[in-house]
Amino acid sequence: MNAPATLRYDLDALDGFARDVLLATGMRPDDAGLLARSLVEADATGVATHGLTRLPAYAAQLRAGQVNPVPREEVLADAPSAVLVDADGGFGVPVGVRTLDRLMAKARETGVAFGGVTRVAHFGAAAFFTRRAAREGFAAFAMSSTSPSVVPFGGRGPRIGNSPMSFAAPGVREPELVMDMAQSVSSRGRIKVFEAEHRELPEGWAVDRDGLPTRDPAAALAGGVLPSGGHKGAALSLMVEMLASGMTGARLTRDIRHAGFTSAGTPDLASDVTVGNSFLVLDAAVFGDAPGVRRRATEIAEHVRRSEPARDVDQVLAPGDPERARFAEAAVAGVPLSSAAADGLRALADELGLAFPHPFNDDQGADHGHRRKQETGPALG
């Protein structure tokens, strides 16, 4: 089967469009800007599962009141090195950024800080948070509980979450060792992308509702995703659930509906989609040598990059390198969107009376913006 067509769009134009959609559906300007940026950055770094393909469902959730567009966040617990925030049903990116900023301020005083967010909707790509902290000189973790979409090791049906987790460290020039992974072979979001693009799944990703291996995305969404690394991924899933929901008082995986999406990829607007999030930040200066921590993080990454590559491999990469390279390319050549994703966004724009940007591939595309990106190029995050 042929790969779906890919269109490329000006990064700032997509950012502005996403912000306009979120403003039109009731969000505050600052919150809309943060959430829009996280979605566009996900596409620009190649994490399309958490990019603008989510925007139509996000808009539907906001318009239906399933997600609170103007939440009144409340600090439930506050200590010198910890904080717990009630998100009041809002999206995870705005409250997550504010919680992370609180934690970084605490960690500058105490060296380390842990924070949780309860009653929070989908928080998107976890690396959005850890890169932010690493740029400010902190090693950081970000985690979220999720619905039961993963089959536990030795089990038959979905019972544990894919429990996304990210880590990043401050490097000499930019964040290093940036990891962002679900504890499953694939996320449900990525399977939905395969479904929308009418593509078969790779072998070993999922099982159907009878526990049998399947390459059919629809059958996989009705069944379950396999844990990454067998029993190791299944165990890590439970660790993340404990830190994100067990510690924060958020709903446990067994009680969480999938974050607003049915197996068909459309929002189930009758369900409570809130989960729990947690963040841990460590100040690189806590032992008195912040430059040394940055240097060692870069040295660890460089040691990997200097590995002799295997046959048919051009270069060995450290965690975060592929995403950084994709972002640099997107800043110049445009952010890639599949034709299916672009069609969905164009339909949303028509519904809301907004203008959707023209792609660079189009004669009416943003040529001026394209040339400007070639000259300047925005920074990641």
Coordinates of C-alpha atoms in Angstrom, one line a residue:
M1 CA 0.0 0.0 0.0
N2 CA 1.4 3.5 -0.9
A3 CA 2.3 5.8 1.9
P4 CA -0.2 8.7 2.3
A5 CA 0.7 12.0 0.8
T6 CA 2.5 14.5 3.1
L7 CA 2.0 18.2 3.0
R8 CA 4.2 20.8 4.6
Y9 CA 3.1 24.0 6.4
D10 CA 4.7 27.0 7.9
L11 CA 5.3 26.4 11.6
D12 CA 4.1 29.8 12.8
A13 CA 1.0 29.6 10.6
L14 CA 0.0 26.2 12.1
D15 CA 0.7 27.6 15.6
G16 CA -1.6 30.6 14.9
F17 CA -4.3 28.4 13.4
A18 CA -4.3 26.0 16.4
R19 CA -4.5 28.9 18.8
D20 CA -7.4 30.4 16.9
V21 CA -9.3 27.1 17.1
L22 CA -8.7 26.8 20.8
L23 CA -9.7 30.5 21.4
A24 CA -12.9 29.9 19.3
T25 CA -13.8 27.0 21.6
G26 CA -13.5 29.0 24.7
M27 CA -9.9 28.7 26.1
R28 CA -8.0 31.6 27.6
P29 CA -5.4 33.2 25.3
D30 CA -2.3 32.1 27.3
D31 CA -3.7 28.6 27.7
A32 CA -4.6 28.3 24.1
G33 CA -1.1 29.5 23.1
L34 CA 0.6 26.9 25.2
L35 CA -1.6 24.0 24.0
A36 CA -1.3 25.1 20.4
R37 CA 2.5 25.2 20.6
S38 CA 2.6 21.7 22.2
L39 CA 0.6 20.3 19.3
V40 CA 2.6 21.9 16.5
E41 CA 5.9 21.1 18.2
A42 CA 4.8 17.4 18.3
D43 CA 4.2 17.4 14.6
A44 CA 7.4 19.3 13.9
T45 CA 9.4 16.7 15.9
G46 CA 7.8 13.8 14.2
V47 CA 5.4 12.8 17.0
A48 CA 2.3 13.1 14.8
T49 CA 0.2 11.0 17.2
H50 CA 0.2 13.9 19.7
G51 CA 0.1 16.7 17.1
L52 CA -2.6 18.6 15.3
T53 CA -4.4 15.4 14.5
R54 CA -5.8 15.7 18.0
L55 CA -7.1 19.2 17.5
P56 CA -10.6 18.3 16.1
A57 CA -11.3 16.0 19.1
Y58 CA -9.9 18.6 21.5
A59 CA -12.2 21.2 20.1
A60 CA -15.2 18.9 20.3
Q61 CA -14.3 18.1 23.9
L62 CA -14.1 21.8 24.8
R63 CA -17.3 22.7 23.0
A64 CA -19.2 19.9 24.7
G65 CA -17.9 20.9 28.1
Q66 CA -16.1 17.5 28.6
V67 CA -12.9 19.5 29.1
N68 CA -13.1 22.7 31.0
P69 CA -11.9 25.6 28.8
V70 CA -11.5 28.0 31.7
P71 CA -10.5 25.8 34.7
R72 CA -10.0 27.3 38.1
E73 CA -6.9 25.5 39.3
E74 CA -6.5 24.9 43.0
V75 CA -3.3 24.1 45.0
L76 CA -4.4 21.2 47.2
A77 CA -1.1 20.7 49.0
D78 CA 2.1 22.7 49.1
A79 CA 5.4 21.9 50.7
P80 CA 9.0 23.2 50.3
S81 CA 9.7 20.5 47.7
A82 CA 6.3 19.3 46.6
V83 CA 3.0 20.6 45.2
L84 CA -0.4 19.0 44.3
V85 CA -2.7 20.8 41.9
D86 CA -6.4 20.2 41.1
A87 CA -6.7 21.0 37.3
D88 CA -10.5 21.4 37.5
G89 CA -10.9 19.3 34.3
G90 CA -8.7 21.4 32.1
F91 CA -6.2 20.2 29.5
G92 CA -2.8 19.1 30.9
V93 CA -0.5 21.3 29.0
P94 CA -1.4 24.7 30.5
V95 CA -1.7 23.4 34.1
G96 CA 1.4 21.2 33.6
V97 CA 3.5 24.1 32.5
R98 CA 2.4 26.2 35.5
T99 CA 3.0 23.3 37.8
L100 CA 6.4 22.7 36.3
D101 CA 7.3 26.3 36.8
R102 CA 6.3 26.1 40.5
L103 CA 8.5 23.0 40.9
M104 CA 11.5 24.6 39.3
A105 CA 11.3 27.5 41.7
K106 CA 11.1 25.1 44.6
A107 CA 14.0 23.0 43.3
R108 CA 16.2 26.0 43.1
E109 CA 15.8 26.2 46.9
T110 CA 15.7 22.5 47.8
G111 CA 17.5 20.8 45.0
V112 CA 14.6 18.5 44.0
A113 CA 10.9 18.9 43.8
F114 CA 8.0 16.5 43.0
G115 CA 4.6 17.7 41.8
G116 CA 1.3 16.1 40.9
V117 CA -1.8 17.2 39.0
T118 CA -5.2 15.6 39.5
R119 CA -8.5 15.8 37.6
V120 CA -6.6 16.8 34.4
A121 CA -7.4 16.0 30.8
H122 CA -4.9 14.8 28.2
F123 CA -1.4 16.4 28.6
G124 CA 0.0 15.6 25.1
A125 CA 3.6 14.8 24.4
A126 CA 5.5 14.4 27.7
A127 CA 8.8 15.7 26.3
F128 CA 7.2 19.2 25.9
F129 CA 7.6 19.5 29.7
T130 CA 10.9 17.9 30.2
R131 CA 12.6 19.9 27.4
R132 CA 11.3 23.0 29.0
A133 CA 12.8 22.1 32.4
A134 CA 16.1 21.0 30.9
R135 CA 16.5 24.3 29.1
E136 CA 16.3 25.9 32.5
G137 CA 19.0 23.6 34.0
F138 CA 17.0 20.8 35.5
A139 CA 16.9 17.1 34.9
A140 CA 13.2 16.3 34.7
F141 CA 10.6 13.5 34.5
A142 CA 7.0 13.9 33.3
M143 CA 4.4 11.1 33.6
S144 CA 0.7 10.5 33.1
S145 CA -1.7 7.7 34.0
T146 CA -4.0 6.5 31.2
S147 CA -6.9 4.2 30.4
P148 CA -6.4 0.4 30.3
S149 CA -5.2 0.0 26.7
V150 CA -2.3 -2.4 27.3
V151 CA -2.4 -6.2 27.8
P152 CA -0.4 -7.1 31.0
F153 CA 2.4 -9.6 30.5
G154 CA 0.8 -13.0 30.3
G155 CA -2.7 -11.5 30.1
R156 CA -5.3 -11.6 27.4
G157 CA -7.1 -8.2 27.3
P158 CA -6.2 -4.6 28.1
R159 CA -5.9 -4.0 31.9
I160 CA -3.0 -1.6 32.4
G161 CA -2.1 1.8 30.8
N162 CA 0.5 2.7 28.3
S163 CA 1.6 5.2 30.9
P164 CA 3.7 7.7 29.0
M165 CA 6.9 8.9 30.6
S166 CA 9.6 11.4 29.5
F167 CA 13.1 12.3 30.8
A168 CA 15.4 15.1 29.7
A169 CA 18.7 16.4 31.1
P170 CA 20.3 19.9 30.6
G171 CA 23.2 19.7 28.1
V172 CA 25.9 22.2 27.2
R173 CA 23.9 23.8 24.5
E174 CA 20.5 22.2 24.6
P175 CA 18.6 19.4 26.3
E176 CA 20.2 16.0 26.1
L177 CA 19.0 12.4 26.5
V178 CA 15.4 13.5 25.7
M179 CA 13.3 10.4 26.1
D180 CA 9.5 10.2 25.5
M181 CA 7.9 6.8 25.5
A182 CA 4.8 4.9 26.4
Q183 CA 5.2 1.6 28.1
S184 CA 3.7 -0.2 25.1
V185 CA 4.9 -1.2 21.7
S186 CA 2.8 1.6 20.3
S187 CA 0.4 4.2 21.5
R188 CA -3.2 4.0 20.7
G189 CA -2.8 7.4 19.0
R190 CA -0.3 6.0 16.6
I191 CA -2.6 3.1 15.8
K192 CA -5.3 5.6 15.0
V193 CA -3.0 7.4 12.6
F194 CA -2.5 4.0 10.8
E195 CA -6.3 3.5 10.8
A196 CA -6.9 7.0 9.3
E197 CA -4.3 6.4 6.7
H198 CA -5.7 2.9 5.9
R199 CA -2.4 1.2 6.7
E200 CA -1.7 -2.2 8.3
L201 CA 0.1 -2.3 11.7
P202 CA 3.6 -3.9 12.0
E203 CA 3.5 -7.4 13.5
G204 CA 3.8 -7.7 17.2
W205 CA 2.1 -4.4 18.1
A206 CA -1.4 -5.5 19.2
V207 CA -4.0 -8.2 19.7
D208 CA -7.7 -8.2 18.9
R209 CA -10.5 -8.6 21.5
D210 CA -9.9 -12.4 21.6
G211 CA -6.2 -11.9 22.4
L212 CA -5.0 -13.0 19.0
P213 CA -2.3 -11.1 17.1
T214 CA -3.7 -8.6 14.6
R215 CA -2.4 -6.1 12.1
D216 CA -5.8 -4.4 11.6
P217 CA -5.9 -1.0 13.4
A218 CA -9.6 -1.2 14.1
A219 CA -9.3 -4.7 15.6
A220 CA -6.3 -3.5 17.7
L221 CA -8.2 -0.5 19.0
A222 CA -11.0 -2.8 20.0
G223 CA -8.5 -5.2 21.6
G224 CA -5.3 -4.2 23.2
V225 CA -1.7 -3.0 22.7
L226 CA 1.2 -5.2 23.8
P227 CA 3.6 -3.9 26.5
S228 CA 7.1 -2.8 25.3
G229 CA 9.7 -5.3 26.4
G230 CA 7.2 -7.8 27.8
H231 CA 7.2 -7.9 31.6
K232 CA 9.6 -4.9 31.9
G233 CA 7.2 -2.5 30.1
A234 CA 4.2 -3.9 32.0
A235 CA 6.0 -3.2 35.3
L236 CA 7.0 0.3 34.3
S237 CA 3.4 1.0 33.5
L238 CA 2.4 0.3 37.1
M239 CA 5.2 2.5 38.4
V240 CA 4.0 5.4 36.3
E241 CA 0.4 4.8 37.4
M242 CA 1.4 4.8 41.0
L243 CA 3.3 8.1 40.7
A244 CA 0.8 9.8 38.5
S245 CA -2.5 8.6 40.0
G246 CA -1.6 6.7 43.2
M247 CA 0.3 9.6 44.7
T248 CA -2.0 12.4 43.4
G249 CA -5.4 10.9 44.2
A250 CA -6.4 10.9 40.6
R251 CA -8.5 8.0 39.2
L252 CA -6.6 4.8 38.8
T253 CA -6.2 3.2 35.4
R254 CA -9.0 0.7 36.0
D255 CA -11.5 3.7 36.3
I256 CA -10.2 5.8 33.4
R257 CA -12.0 5.9 30.1
H258 CA -9.7 6.4 27.1
A259 CA -8.8 10.1 27.1
G260 CA -11.9 11.2 25.2
F261 CA -11.5 9.0 22.1
T262 CA -13.4 5.9 21.1
S263 CA -12.0 3.1 19.0
A264 CA -13.3 5.0 15.9
G265 CA -11.1 7.9 16.8
T266 CA -13.9 10.3 17.7
P267 CA -14.6 11.8 21.1
D268 CA -16.9 10.0 23.5
L269 CA -18.3 13.1 25.0
A270 CA -20.3 11.4 27.7
S271 CA -17.2 10.1 29.6
D272 CA -15.0 11.6 32.3
V273 CA -11.6 11.8 30.7
T274 CA -9.5 13.1 33.6
V275 CA -6.3 11.4 34.6
G276 CA -3.3 12.1 36.9
N277 CA 0.0 13.6 36.0
S278 CA 3.3 13.9 37.9
F279 CA 6.6 15.8 37.5
L280 CA 10.0 15.4 39.1
V281 CA 12.7 18.1 38.7
L282 CA 16.3 18.0 40.0
D283 CA 18.4 21.2 39.9
A284 CA 21.7 20.6 38.1
A285 CA 23.3 23.0 40.7
V286 CA 22.3 21.0 43.7
F287 CA 25.8 19.6 44.2
G288 CA 27.4 22.9 43.3
D289 CA 28.5 22.0 39.7
A290 CA 25.8 22.9 37.3
P291 CA 28.2 23.4 34.3
G292 CA 29.7 20.0 35.1
V293 CA 26.2 18.3 35.0
R294 CA 25.5 19.9 31.7
R295 CA 28.9 18.8 30.4
R296 CA 28.5 15.2 31.6
A297 CA 25.0 14.9 30.0
T298 CA 26.5 16.0 26.7
E299 CA 29.5 13.7 27.1
I300 CA 27.1 10.7 27.7
A301 CA 25.2 11.6 24.5
E302 CA 28.4 12.2 22.5
H303 CA 29.8 8.8 23.6
V304 CA 26.8 7.1 22.1
R305 CA 27.0 9.2 18.9
R306 CA 30.6 8.2 18.4
S307 CA 29.7 4.5 18.3
E308 CA 30.7 2.6 15.2
P309 CA 27.5 2.2 13.2
A310 CA 26.1 -1.1 12.2
R311 CA 25.8 -2.1 8.5
D312 CA 23.3 0.1 6.7
V313 CA 23.3 2.7 9.5
D314 CA 24.7 6.1 8.8
Q315 CA 25.1 7.3 12.4
V316 CA 24.3 6.2 15.9
L317 CA 22.0 8.7 17.6
A318 CA 21.4 9.6 21.2
P319 CA 17.8 9.9 22.6
G320 CA 16.3 13.2 21.4
D321 CA 18.5 13.5 18.3
P322 CA 15.9 12.4 15.7
E323 CA 13.3 14.8 17.1
R324 CA 15.8 17.7 17.1
A325 CA 16.8 17.0 13.5
R326 CA 13.1 16.8 12.4
F327 CA 12.3 20.1 14.1
A328 CA 15.3 21.8 12.4
E329 CA 14.0 20.5 9.0
A330 CA 10.4 21.5 9.8
A331 CA 11.6 25.0 10.6
V332 CA 13.0 25.4 7.1
A333 CA 10.9 23.0 4.9
G334 CA 7.7 23.2 6.8
V335 CA 5.9 21.0 9.3
P336 CA 4.8 17.7 7.8
L337 CA 1.1 16.7 8.0
S338 CA -0.5 13.8 6.3
S339 CA -3.2 14.6 3.8
A340 CA -5.7 12.9 6.1
A341 CA -4.7 15.1 9.0
A342 CA -4.8 18.2 6.8
D343 CA -8.3 17.3 5.5
G344 CA -9.6 17.0 9.1
L345 CA -8.1 20.4 10.1
R346 CA -9.5 22.0 7.0
A347 CA -13.0 20.7 7.8
L348 CA -12.6 22.0 11.4
A349 CA -11.6 25.4 10.0
D350 CA -14.6 25.5 7.7
E351 CA -16.9 24.5 10.7
L352 CA -15.5 27.4 12.8
G353 CA -15.3 29.9 10.0
L354 CA -11.5 30.1 10.2
A355 CA -8.8 30.1 7.5
F356 CA -6.6 27.0 7.3
P357 CA -3.1 27.8 6.0
H358 CA -2.0 26.8 2.5
P359 CA 0.8 24.2 2.3
F360 CA 4.2 25.0 0.9
N361 CA 3.5 22.3 -1.7
D362 CA 0.7 24.6 -3.0
D363 CA 1.2 27.5 -5.3
Q364 CA -0.7 29.6 -2.8
G365 CA 1.6 28.5 0.1
A366 CA 3.4 30.7 2.5
D367 CA 6.5 31.3 0.3
H368 CA 7.4 34.4 2.3
G369 CA 7.2 32.5 5.6
H370 CA 9.2 29.7 4.0
R371 CA 12.0 32.0 3.0
R372 CA 12.0 33.6 6.5
K373 CA 12.4 30.2 8.2
Q374 CA 15.4 29.5 5.9
E375 CA 17.0 32.6 7.3
T376 CA 16.1 32.4 10.9
G377 CA 14.4 29.3 12.0
P378 CA 12.7 29.1 15.4
A379 CA 14.1 27.2 18.4
L380 CA 12.6 23.9 19.6
G381 CA 10.1 24.7 22.4

